[in-house]
């Protein structure tokens, strides 16, 4: 398409992608010099050599040296034109072609004296009649030329070091006329370094200035011509400017945005094509591919008639993706336990796409996140001569199942920082049926806590295109009840027993956002130290909402989470809602919402973290399900649940951490929490019976150490009553 506003045309016609690494050589197509000169180069080489020797012999003869010895000695025209021979074989094919062409016509200024010496005649004869280049008027010259053919290069080199006084330097067209555009003449003159009027020059210096004119980017050819005039030697650089940029055609750019191409070339429309600026535009296009990790590059550039620039882009599409399993010990190919389709559907890279290394890295991370691979790598290989790539994903599988043991800290134990230690034992299978489905059977046991849990998870339900996961859970647990009903005057303790079963579905619905929905049935009640069911605590506060030994609830759960970058200091937001469904009259009917968020800020080596959480319950709910405030993950400086327990709550925290030495970092913090005056609305008012303040704050300091179990936290905090307390935790604060 042509025109100033619509001068970019994109084409997706198929071409063969040539993976040549020499990108700069492609720019030679921009030159309007005829390609036939390239084939004429070898034929002209011998003629030029003979011409130089013939000229040397002519001026070495007694007859010529006696006539006007000052003007004829080492003719400057002969010496300057020998730059042609020096440039043969140059690295720049453009310069070689241009200088060979320059010897075909040598012009003088219209007002200057045109030489009719045998010098110009011989030059014309050498180029126009190469088959007769060994003929001359004098028989002695023929013999001398045949004897000195192989000495042409050395003669030209000697001439190149001799200096000639130049009286005038001009820039003209290839026909010897003034340039129509004076700005181009200024550009050419500005590129000259050695060639100045009234200066003594060597052929090598002229050659270097020819290179500089070409390297300015505005000209496709430059011919140095020396003319003998009455005023001295005139040096003319006969140049041919590039065409004006009138339009652009871009072929095979399937993923490159047309807007980006327009922005890269828009400053050049209507102007003479500058090779340097064109190279910059091409570099920016290649940089666009590189920044995105795409296998794409400008493979060819050419100019068409009318000033149309044609770009050919090579984009390597994915031809095939194959999975190869490697042995963990030997690294040799082996048979894998995982189904190939289970891995392939995890990949965002698909056949027919332009291969992206960044996308491939994300695919590797995704496969590793499945938890069934020990190592994953992608190797791109050329797919024959099609210009496409085949991807081979090497996978090293982890053992699919096994037993494990561990430990942790119970947040419900308040009688000392280490008395809440619990141990765990589990069996897990990470890859059931080779479909990445997981089964986990675990048992945790502490002084009071005990949890037996069976969990089955399918991370991606087969046939679903939304990456929906499914989790089925059955659990029997016993946890301390002192968060709400603690501090019994008789030093007695009670536990909350729960039998829970449910199913949940989760899937991402926006970048960094995920959602969970499910149904959970719960059978819960309180027991004393001997394990007997009880319905009231020491203060006669009810322990169940139904008045029976157990409450039964069917919960519809919905949760939405924004994870940011996933790191602890990154932005996070979570919203959770549970709705009790009274399918049976005795089942509880209530609604509970809970939200929490955090925001991290880095200032120099220090990291600031701010967090806020809150919630509210409406309806008839079990008292032990009230929001407990205070403790290691709430308001530090207080025991677990010692600030209050209510239908509503708000807890805020701010802390600053700074590196100390190695994996150890220090932290300063402050916390505040309140039940918003809702403590007495909980059935039986357990907080009021225990004289909990309902609000409070704490502040302190601590150290954290990275470990295989996660961050180990040891903190000391003071509350608003100036009481100090140690807190120990494993993992980040929730």
XYZ file of C-alpha atoms in Angstrom:
734
model
C 0.000 0.000 0.000
C 1.301 3.439 -0.860
C 0.786 6.825 0.699
C 1.989 8.578 3.785
C -0.565 7.145 6.195
C -1.082 3.766 4.613
C 2.387 2.793 3.510
C 2.838 -0.427 5.435
C 1.682 -3.632 3.830
C 1.863 -6.921 5.689
C 1.972 -10.205 3.864
C 1.972 -13.709 5.306
C 2.941 -15.605 2.190
C 5.043 -18.637 2.938
C 8.762 -18.532 2.206
C 11.653 -20.753 3.021
C 13.476 -19.540 6.099
C 17.217 -19.500 5.572
C 18.883 -19.537 8.995
C 21.920 -17.543 7.882
C 23.514 -15.570 10.693
C 24.976 -12.855 8.440
C 22.234 -10.269 8.830
C 24.324 -7.338 7.571
C 24.888 -8.940 4.179
C 21.170 -8.786 3.558
C 21.320 -4.997 3.413
C 23.336 -5.168 0.185
C 20.051 -5.775 -1.596
C 19.212 -2.139 -0.919
C 21.745 -0.973 -3.453
C 20.418 -0.119 -6.901
C 23.672 -1.147 -8.577
C 23.108 -3.827 -11.191
C 23.868 -7.357 -10.000
C 25.481 -8.066 -13.360
C 28.473 -6.009 -12.251
C 29.244 -8.739 -9.752
C 29.872 -11.238 -12.515
C 31.826 -8.612 -14.445
C 34.185 -8.142 -11.499
C 36.449 -11.090 -12.219
C 36.697 -10.229 -15.937
C 37.620 -6.643 -15.168
C 40.325 -7.511 -12.625
C 42.863 -8.607 -15.242
C 42.074 -5.657 -17.497
C 42.659 -3.141 -14.693
C 45.961 -4.749 -13.800
C 47.146 -4.585 -17.355
C 45.897 -1.038 -17.688
C 47.936 0.140 -14.686
C 51.087 -1.512 -15.941
C 50.527 -0.115 -19.410
C 50.111 3.407 -18.038
C 53.240 3.025 -15.944
C 55.268 1.859 -18.933
C 53.967 4.647 -21.123
C 55.036 7.325 -18.698
C 58.324 5.576 -18.095
C 59.253 5.794 -21.818
C 61.819 8.472 -22.843
C 59.422 10.117 -25.294
C 56.776 10.826 -22.660
C 59.021 11.742 -19.765
C 60.769 14.388 -21.842
C 57.528 16.125 -22.711
C 56.218 18.325 -19.905
C 58.070 16.381 -17.219
C 56.429 18.284 -14.355
C 52.836 17.509 -15.434
C 53.478 13.979 -16.730
C 55.649 12.576 -13.977
C 53.679 9.944 -12.072
C 50.377 11.145 -13.522
C 48.005 11.894 -10.582
C 45.039 10.795 -12.655
C 46.648 7.407 -13.190
C 47.552 7.099 -9.510
C 44.122 8.114 -8.161
C 42.291 5.825 -10.526
C 44.426 2.929 -9.314
C 42.184 2.933 -6.186
C 39.960 0.700 -8.265
C 42.566 -2.020 -8.235
C 43.109 -1.649 -4.471
C 39.431 -2.028 -3.756
C 38.991 -5.250 -5.683
C 38.363 -7.930 -3.109
C 37.246 -5.441 -0.461
C 34.890 -6.624 2.253
C 32.199 -4.296 0.955
C 30.741 -5.614 -2.321
C 29.035 -2.250 -2.752
C 32.318 -0.342 -2.898
C 33.901 -2.830 -5.264
C 31.035 -2.660 -7.728
C 30.811 1.113 -7.604
C 34.512 1.689 -8.222
C 34.693 -0.752 -11.095
C 31.817 1.074 -12.677
C 33.515 4.423 -12.090
C 36.369 3.733 -14.528
C 33.966 3.361 -17.422
C 33.420 7.135 -17.673
C 35.715 9.907 -16.425
C 34.326 13.413 -16.586
C 35.867 16.821 -16.115
C 34.149 20.006 -15.154
C 32.529 21.707 -18.188
C 34.815 24.695 -17.741
C 37.970 22.688 -17.292
C 40.450 21.387 -19.821
C 39.572 17.861 -21.001
C 42.677 15.716 -21.319
C 43.197 13.899 -24.568
C 46.294 12.103 -23.466
C 46.725 8.359 -24.138
C 45.959 7.866 -20.447
C 42.183 8.212 -20.815
C 42.156 6.348 -24.087
C 43.941 3.437 -22.523
C 41.553 3.400 -19.585
C 38.591 3.278 -21.909
C 40.193 0.579 -23.992
C 41.001 -1.536 -20.976
C 37.384 -1.653 -19.810
C 35.383 -1.554 -22.975
C 37.515 -4.000 -24.939
C 39.055 -6.379 -22.406
C 39.836 -9.003 -25.050
C 42.089 -6.517 -26.789
C 43.558 -5.019 -23.668
C 46.988 -6.386 -24.469
C 47.093 -4.530 -27.786
C 48.744 -1.104 -28.065
C 50.121 1.128 -30.749
C 53.711 0.422 -29.872
C 54.971 -3.169 -30.044
C 57.308 -2.656 -27.094
C 54.364 -1.843 -24.860
C 52.748 -5.196 -25.681
C 55.815 -7.109 -24.566
C 56.214 -5.021 -21.423
C 52.567 -5.486 -20.482
C 52.724 -9.277 -20.835
C 55.822 -9.417 -18.642
C 54.325 -7.292 -15.853
C 50.771 -8.635 -15.611
C 51.446 -10.403 -12.313
C 53.052 -7.301 -10.755
C 49.888 -5.166 -10.961
C 48.972 -5.386 -7.305
C 52.407 -4.400 -6.058
C 52.570 -1.494 -8.502
C 49.175 -0.228 -7.400
C 50.200 -0.489 -3.754
C 53.312 1.604 -4.369
C 51.269 4.197 -6.224
C 48.753 4.250 -3.356
C 51.394 5.567 -0.945
C 52.501 8.456 -3.214
C 50.948 11.872 -2.538
C 49.345 14.212 -5.086
C 48.378 17.834 -4.512
C 44.619 18.355 -4.957
C 43.439 21.872 -5.754
C 39.690 21.312 -5.552
C 37.254 18.714 -4.154
C 33.698 18.466 -5.527
C 30.684 16.199 -5.143
C 28.784 15.504 -8.371
C 26.294 13.046 -9.793
C 27.451 9.996 -11.672
C 27.080 12.078 -14.872
C 29.329 14.810 -13.501
C 26.542 17.312 -12.816
C 25.665 19.137 -9.632
C 23.360 17.365 -7.199
C 19.787 18.578 -7.157
C 19.594 18.178 -3.401
C 22.148 20.373 -1.706
C 21.573 18.674 1.651
C 22.961 15.436 0.209
C 25.993 17.310 -1.103
C 26.523 18.696 2.387
C 26.255 15.172 3.848
C 28.854 13.846 1.415
C 31.289 16.713 2.052
C 30.806 16.366 5.791
C 31.761 12.688 5.552
C 35.159 13.538 4.047
C 38.098 13.518 6.414
C 41.282 13.627 4.355
C 40.112 15.021 1.024
C 40.277 18.797 1.250
C 41.212 21.462 -1.290
C 44.917 22.309 -1.498
C 45.918 19.100 0.284
C 48.318 16.325 -0.718
C 46.541 12.968 -0.803
C 47.368 9.343 -1.274
C 45.191 6.823 -3.031
C 44.594 5.101 0.297
C 43.235 8.301 1.840
C 40.889 8.767 -1.093
C 39.768 5.170 -0.711
C 39.007 5.743 2.992
C 36.926 8.833 2.212
C 34.981 6.866 -0.387
C 34.143 4.410 2.355
C 33.064 7.276 4.609
C 30.689 8.674 2.001
C 29.120 5.256 1.522
C 28.963 4.721 5.294
C 26.991 7.959 5.686
C 24.094 5.861 4.429
C 22.646 8.230 1.822
C 24.414 6.913 -1.302
C 24.420 3.617 -3.119
C 27.626 4.300 -5.078
C 30.583 6.642 -4.989
C 33.205 7.059 -7.730
C 36.436 9.053 -7.203
C 37.522 10.802 -10.432
C 40.688 12.920 -10.842
C 40.724 15.588 -13.572
C 43.765 17.576 -14.728
C 42.775 21.259 -15.163
C 44.625 24.522 -15.691
C 44.295 25.257 -11.969
C 45.588 21.883 -10.859
C 44.153 18.472 -10.007
C 40.421 18.424 -9.348
C 39.028 15.483 -7.368
C 35.370 14.705 -7.915
C 33.307 12.205 -5.961
C 30.554 11.077 -8.309
C 27.748 9.764 -6.123
C 24.389 8.157 -6.724
C 21.870 8.904 -3.948
C 19.469 6.268 -2.674
C 15.811 6.432 -3.632
C 13.245 8.302 -1.586
C 11.341 6.131 0.874
C 7.758 5.892 -0.442
C 6.377 2.714 1.094
C 7.011 -0.506 2.952
C 6.066 -4.136 2.359
C 6.624 -6.585 5.214
C 6.244 -10.282 4.446
C 5.721 -13.222 6.848
C 5.395 -11.027 9.953
C 2.632 -13.047 11.581
C 3.192 -11.939 15.205
C 4.965 -8.622 14.673
C 2.421 -5.808 15.256
C 1.889 -3.537 12.231
C 1.829 -0.537 14.571
C 5.350 -1.348 15.723
C 6.568 -1.511 12.104
C 4.951 1.838 11.322
C 6.577 3.470 14.332
C 9.982 2.042 13.373
C 9.853 3.496 9.825
C 7.550 6.513 10.065
C 10.370 9.074 10.437
C 11.860 8.033 7.098
C 8.829 8.384 4.835
C 9.352 10.923 2.069
C 13.081 11.140 2.733
C 16.092 9.648 0.977
C 16.676 6.138 2.272
C 19.472 6.163 4.804
C 21.097 2.775 5.265
C 22.113 3.533 8.853
C 18.591 4.473 9.869
C 17.257 1.481 8.035
C 19.654 -0.736 9.955
C 18.454 0.852 13.203
C 14.836 0.094 12.289
C 15.749 -3.495 11.459
C 17.667 -3.758 14.741
C 14.614 -2.529 16.634
C 12.474 -5.191 14.928
C 14.983 -7.903 15.798
C 15.089 -6.494 19.331
C 11.303 -6.791 19.569
C 11.598 -10.504 18.863
C 14.533 -10.889 21.243
C 12.809 -9.120 24.156
C 9.912 -11.538 23.865
C 12.140 -14.548 23.371
C 10.614 -15.218 19.948
C 12.444 -17.089 17.199
C 12.132 -14.323 14.612
C 14.456 -12.058 12.627
C 14.506 -9.843 9.539
C 15.948 -12.267 7.014
C 16.087 -10.125 3.871
C 15.763 -6.481 2.815
C 15.338 -5.137 -0.699
C 14.275 -1.948 -2.496
C 11.703 -2.071 -5.247
C 10.970 0.484 -7.940
C 9.327 3.629 -6.670
C 11.188 3.655 -3.359
C 9.318 0.706 -1.840
C 11.304 -1.136 0.837
C 10.510 -4.824 1.184
C 11.243 -6.666 4.417
C 11.165 -10.420 4.665
C 10.766 -11.710 8.197
C 11.676 -15.250 9.214
C 9.541 -16.551 12.089
C 10.247 -20.098 13.226
C 6.950 -21.844 13.943
C 6.627 -24.895 16.147
C 6.341 -27.968 13.951
C 6.078 -30.709 16.569
C 6.375 -31.184 20.345
C 7.598 -34.487 21.718
C 8.170 -35.723 25.275
C 11.277 -37.740 26.146
C 11.756 -39.344 29.567
C 15.289 -39.700 30.922
C 16.561 -42.030 33.603
C 17.340 -40.272 36.912
C 20.731 -41.969 37.280
C 22.074 -42.560 33.772
C 20.352 -39.771 31.845
C 19.488 -42.247 29.094
C 16.034 -42.316 27.460
C 13.593 -44.549 29.310
C 9.899 -45.313 29.544
C 7.981 -42.843 31.678
C 5.100 -43.464 34.031
C 3.351 -40.205 33.221
C 1.003 -40.056 30.261
C 2.314 -37.863 27.473
C -1.020 -36.082 27.049
C -0.967 -35.171 30.755
C 2.227 -33.173 30.167
C 1.295 -31.761 26.760
C -1.903 -30.174 27.997
C 0.100 -28.240 30.594
C 2.023 -26.450 27.837
C 0.909 -23.093 26.489
C 3.225 -23.565 23.502
C 1.256 -25.171 20.684
C 1.951 -26.326 17.136
C 1.854 -23.539 14.577
C 2.881 -20.832 17.046
C 6.089 -18.851 16.671
C 8.352 -20.391 19.275
C 9.027 -18.195 22.290
C 11.838 -19.038 24.702
C 10.103 -17.073 27.472
C 6.922 -19.030 26.915
C 8.988 -22.218 26.895
C 10.515 -21.278 30.262
C 7.046 -20.747 31.696
C 6.040 -24.156 30.379
C 9.042 -25.718 32.093
C 8.067 -24.039 35.370
C 4.480 -25.239 34.945
C 5.528 -28.848 34.423
C 7.876 -28.659 37.426
C 5.014 -27.236 39.509
C 3.067 -30.438 38.887
C 5.323 -31.988 41.535
C 6.028 -35.196 39.635
C 9.183 -34.114 37.766
C 12.678 -33.734 39.125
C 14.061 -31.916 36.103
C 12.559 -30.522 32.887
C 14.210 -28.885 29.888
C 13.197 -27.928 26.337
C 15.541 -28.384 23.377
C 14.535 -26.701 20.049
C 15.808 -28.347 16.882
C 15.371 -27.387 13.197
C 12.610 -29.324 11.458
C 14.482 -30.183 8.285
C 14.435 -27.421 5.649
C 10.940 -26.212 6.494
C 12.131 -23.224 8.521
C 10.243 -24.543 11.547
C 11.435 -25.987 14.846
C 10.750 -29.233 16.635
C 10.630 -29.076 20.435
C 11.894 -31.949 22.562
C 10.970 -31.777 26.241
C 13.271 -33.871 28.415
C 11.630 -34.994 31.658
C 13.183 -36.717 34.648
C 10.453 -38.168 36.879
C 10.495 -38.155 40.651
C 9.567 -41.237 42.653
C 5.795 -41.326 42.466
C 5.035 -42.287 46.062
C 6.463 -42.786 49.507
C 6.283 -42.199 53.236
C 7.334 -39.045 55.048
C 7.504 -37.672 58.564
C 7.620 -34.162 59.946
C 6.574 -31.806 62.678
C 5.085 -28.428 63.473
C 3.627 -26.098 66.089
C 0.014 -25.987 67.214
C -1.345 -22.445 67.438
C -3.901 -23.586 70.031
C -1.423 -24.357 72.810
C -0.775 -21.439 75.133
C 1.221 -22.919 77.978
C 4.692 -22.132 76.619
C 6.294 -21.488 73.257
C 7.435 -25.081 72.607
C 4.775 -27.143 74.350
C 2.605 -27.212 71.248
C 4.957 -29.357 69.175
C 3.228 -31.927 66.986
C 4.569 -34.781 64.858
C 3.240 -36.028 61.554
C 3.402 -39.162 59.445
C 2.092 -39.424 55.907
C 1.923 -41.530 52.781
C 1.531 -39.786 49.458
C 1.257 -40.807 45.823
C 1.944 -37.951 43.407
C 1.015 -39.529 40.093
C -1.929 -41.906 40.259
C -2.576 -43.647 36.913
C 0.082 -41.403 35.327
C -2.371 -38.487 35.284
C -0.794 -36.306 37.978
C -3.609 -37.149 40.384
C -2.529 -37.137 44.009
C -3.501 -39.153 47.071
C -2.377 -38.149 50.549
C -3.058 -40.006 53.815
C -1.665 -38.227 56.894
C -1.749 -38.411 60.664
C -0.704 -35.556 62.966
C -0.446 -36.002 66.701
C 0.440 -33.618 69.524
C -0.180 -33.230 73.215
C -3.791 -32.364 72.530
C -4.091 -32.016 68.748
C -4.744 -34.950 66.468
C -5.741 -34.949 62.809
C -6.324 -37.904 60.518
C -6.865 -36.823 56.934
C -7.422 -38.479 53.545
C -7.203 -36.185 50.575
C -7.508 -36.913 46.851
C -6.740 -34.183 44.308
C -7.040 -34.050 40.547
C -5.141 -30.864 39.566
C -6.800 -30.722 36.154
C -10.044 -32.527 35.434
C -9.819 -34.398 32.147
C -11.812 -32.801 29.346
C -11.996 -29.401 31.038
C -10.419 -26.452 29.209
C -10.493 -24.090 32.203
C -7.833 -25.927 34.237
C -10.364 -26.803 36.937
C -9.063 -28.913 39.806
C -11.059 -31.174 42.113
C -10.300 -32.110 45.703
C -12.130 -34.662 47.860
C -11.389 -34.667 51.571
C -12.329 -36.720 54.655
C -10.956 -35.632 58.027
C -11.270 -36.466 61.707
C -9.653 -33.900 63.996
C -9.386 -32.835 67.594
C -8.101 -29.336 68.363
C -7.787 -27.277 71.579
C -10.865 -25.197 72.425
C -9.000 -22.596 74.432
C -9.062 -20.031 71.616
C -12.629 -19.209 72.651
C -13.243 -21.206 75.843
C -9.787 -21.178 77.411
C -8.621 -20.029 80.826
C -10.833 -22.365 82.844
C -10.518 -21.496 86.563
C -10.209 -25.166 87.476
C -7.287 -25.496 85.027
C -9.387 -27.835 83.018
C -9.237 -27.965 79.243
C -11.614 -28.940 76.510
C -11.164 -29.937 72.906
C -13.282 -29.516 69.797
C -13.790 -32.685 67.790
C -14.768 -32.416 64.134
C -15.603 -34.966 61.477
C -15.492 -33.271 58.094
C -16.047 -34.395 54.516
C -16.295 -32.294 51.414
C -15.515 -31.647 47.771
C -14.031 -28.488 46.278
C -13.450 -27.198 42.766
C -10.824 -24.559 41.990
C -9.641 -22.850 38.856
C -7.955 -19.637 37.720
C -10.381 -17.178 36.162
C -8.065 -14.197 35.573
C -4.283 -13.695 35.635
C -3.158 -14.002 39.286
C -6.748 -14.614 40.359
C -8.181 -17.989 41.344
C -11.498 -19.110 42.740
C -12.719 -22.048 44.825
C -16.231 -23.359 45.356
C -17.323 -26.424 47.299
C -19.635 -28.232 49.667
C -18.450 -29.292 53.133
C -20.324 -31.247 55.771
C -19.193 -30.894 59.391
C -20.131 -32.756 62.567
C -18.571 -30.914 65.540
C -18.785 -30.921 69.333
C -16.795 -30.310 72.527
C -15.203 -32.888 74.833
C -13.586 -32.680 78.240
C -10.156 -33.975 79.253
C -11.492 -37.538 79.547
C -13.001 -37.361 76.066
C -16.630 -37.152 77.223
C -19.040 -34.923 75.284
C -20.011 -31.705 77.053
C -22.406 -28.901 76.108
C -21.343 -26.144 78.566
C -18.043 -24.796 79.869
C -17.107 -23.845 83.462
C -19.026 -20.556 83.164
C -22.138 -22.364 81.878
C -21.605 -20.838 78.446
C -23.025 -23.134 75.730
C -20.522 -25.013 73.578
C -22.950 -25.764 70.753
C -25.574 -23.705 68.968
C -28.154 -26.484 68.852
C -27.945 -27.288 72.580
C -26.970 -30.863 71.712
C -23.577 -32.492 72.082
C -22.859 -31.875 68.410
C -23.707 -29.301 65.767
C -24.152 -30.384 62.167
C -23.594 -28.004 59.284
C -23.599 -28.197 55.499
C -21.444 -25.345 54.199
C -21.416 -23.880 50.718
C -17.966 -22.344 50.352
C -16.698 -19.684 47.969
C -13.190 -18.205 47.989
C -11.354 -15.814 45.683
C -7.612 -15.147 45.943
C -5.263 -12.673 44.264
C -1.678 -13.854 44.673
C 0.474 -11.176 43.000
C 3.952 -12.576 42.381
C 3.425 -15.341 44.933
C 6.239 -14.180 47.228
C 5.574 -13.358 50.861
C 6.191 -9.643 50.432
C 4.022 -9.310 47.330
C 0.480 -7.978 47.223
C -2.158 -10.509 48.248
C -5.920 -10.382 48.702
C -8.272 -13.170 49.754
C -12.033 -13.187 50.250
C -13.847 -16.140 51.793
C -17.557 -16.710 52.313
C -19.299 -19.692 53.902
C -23.052 -20.197 53.884
C -24.739 -22.706 56.165
C -27.472 -24.584 54.292
C -30.376 -25.775 56.524
C -31.208 -28.841 54.460
C -32.476 -30.401 57.683
C -34.124 -28.302 60.424
C -31.402 -29.063 62.958
C -28.593 -28.025 60.622
C -27.165 -24.560 61.316
C -28.082 -21.591 59.161
C -25.589 -18.712 59.066
C -23.355 -16.662 56.783
C -19.696 -15.923 57.483
C -17.401 -13.648 55.465
C -13.694 -13.149 55.965
C -11.151 -11.067 54.044
C -7.435 -10.463 54.378
C -4.873 -8.491 52.411
C -1.206 -7.534 52.588
C 1.142 -5.163 50.799
C 4.946 -5.182 50.765
C 7.271 -2.260 50.020
C 11.061 -2.447 49.585
C 13.141 0.601 50.489
C 16.833 -0.131 50.160
C 17.742 -3.269 52.119
C 14.662 -2.921 54.344
C 11.275 -4.487 53.585
C 8.016 -3.098 54.937
C 4.952 -5.333 55.165
C 1.445 -4.168 56.009
C -1.470 -6.561 56.518
C -5.151 -6.203 57.371
C -7.868 -8.772 57.990
C -11.469 -8.717 59.093
C -14.689 -10.719 59.152
C -18.299 -10.954 60.299
C -20.876 -13.701 61.012
C -24.653 -13.423 60.671
C -27.008 -16.125 61.939
C -26.891 -19.061 64.317
C -23.374 -20.504 64.580
C -21.380 -22.595 67.041
C -19.618 -20.492 69.719
C -16.289 -22.218 69.090
C -16.462 -20.868 65.505
C -16.247 -17.224 66.707
C -13.337 -15.100 65.477
C -10.490 -15.423 68.032
C -8.145 -12.432 68.397
C -4.642 -12.565 69.872
C -1.598 -14.784 69.504
C 1.292 -15.580 67.181
C -0.676 -15.011 63.949
C -2.858 -12.212 65.304
C -1.894 -9.707 68.026
C 1.506 -10.666 69.400
C 2.137 -10.043 73.078
C -1.094 -11.867 73.996
C -1.870 -15.558 74.402
C -3.889 -17.267 71.691
C -7.403 -15.773 71.701
C -6.719 -13.614 74.780
C -7.743 -10.287 73.201
C -11.285 -11.325 72.375
C -13.667 -13.566 70.442
C -16.647 -12.125 68.579
C -18.942 -12.147 65.598
C -16.792 -9.447 63.983
C -13.105 -8.604 64.081
C -10.391 -6.437 62.527
C -6.656 -7.088 62.908
C -3.913 -4.890 61.440
C -0.153 -5.370 61.471
C 2.939 -3.528 60.292
C 6.511 -4.733 60.326
C 9.916 -3.914 58.913
C 12.544 -6.582 58.271
C 16.212 -6.170 57.419
C 19.019 -8.616 56.631
C 21.475 -9.379 59.404
C 23.801 -12.199 58.399
C 23.331 -14.985 55.885
C 19.819 -16.444 56.130
C 19.086 -14.514 59.338
C 17.070 -11.322 59.288
C 15.773 -9.056 62.029
C 12.247 -7.708 62.333
C 10.416 -4.961 64.227
C 6.619 -5.150 64.380
C 3.410 -3.799 65.867
C -0.095 -5.340 65.862
C -3.614 -4.196 66.747
C -6.881 -6.132 66.934
C -10.486 -5.562 68.005
C -13.777 -7.465 68.028
C -15.682 -4.238 67.232
C -17.736 -4.698 70.384
C -19.284 -7.941 69.141
C -18.015 -10.227 71.929
C -21.305 -10.251 73.821
C -23.248 -11.277 70.697
C -21.571 -14.683 70.620
C -23.885 -17.326 72.190
C -23.029 -17.468 75.911
C -20.628 -14.491 75.681
C -17.494 -16.606 76.388
C -15.232 -13.525 76.000
C -17.152 -11.501 78.569
C -17.149 -14.387 81.052
C -13.338 -14.500 80.791
C -12.953 -10.703 80.985
C -11.260 -10.443 77.596
C -10.654 -6.763 76.742
C -12.072 -6.986 73.212
C -9.236 -4.920 71.759
C -5.501 -4.589 72.257
C -2.147 -3.979 70.654
C 1.357 -5.374 70.817
C 4.830 -4.497 69.609
C 8.229 -6.117 69.655
C 11.184 -7.524 67.766
C 12.435 -10.868 66.548
C 14.633 -12.881 64.207
C 13.758 -15.129 61.288
C 15.827 -17.884 59.735
C 15.229 -19.604 56.409
C 15.103 -23.391 56.741
C 13.923 -26.407 54.726
C 10.691 -26.311 56.771
C 10.153 -22.646 55.914
C 10.957 -19.485 57.865
C 11.532 -20.126 61.578
C 10.235 -17.185 63.619
C 11.270 -16.329 67.151
C 9.720 -13.105 68.390
C 9.338 -11.260 71.675
C 6.420 -8.862 72.085
C 4.935 -6.528 74.697
C 1.197 -5.928 74.910
C -0.605 -2.778 75.979
C -0.517 -4.025 79.572
C 3.297 -4.084 79.410
C 3.451 -7.856 79.659
C 6.085 -9.602 77.558
C 5.745 -12.909 75.760
C 7.782 -15.109 73.405
C 6.229 -16.349 70.181
C 7.618 -19.156 68.041
C 6.274 -20.084 64.647
C 7.086 -22.012 61.473
C 6.212 -20.450 58.123
C 4.960 -17.001 57.239
C 2.168 -15.276 59.153
C -1.228 -16.045 57.650
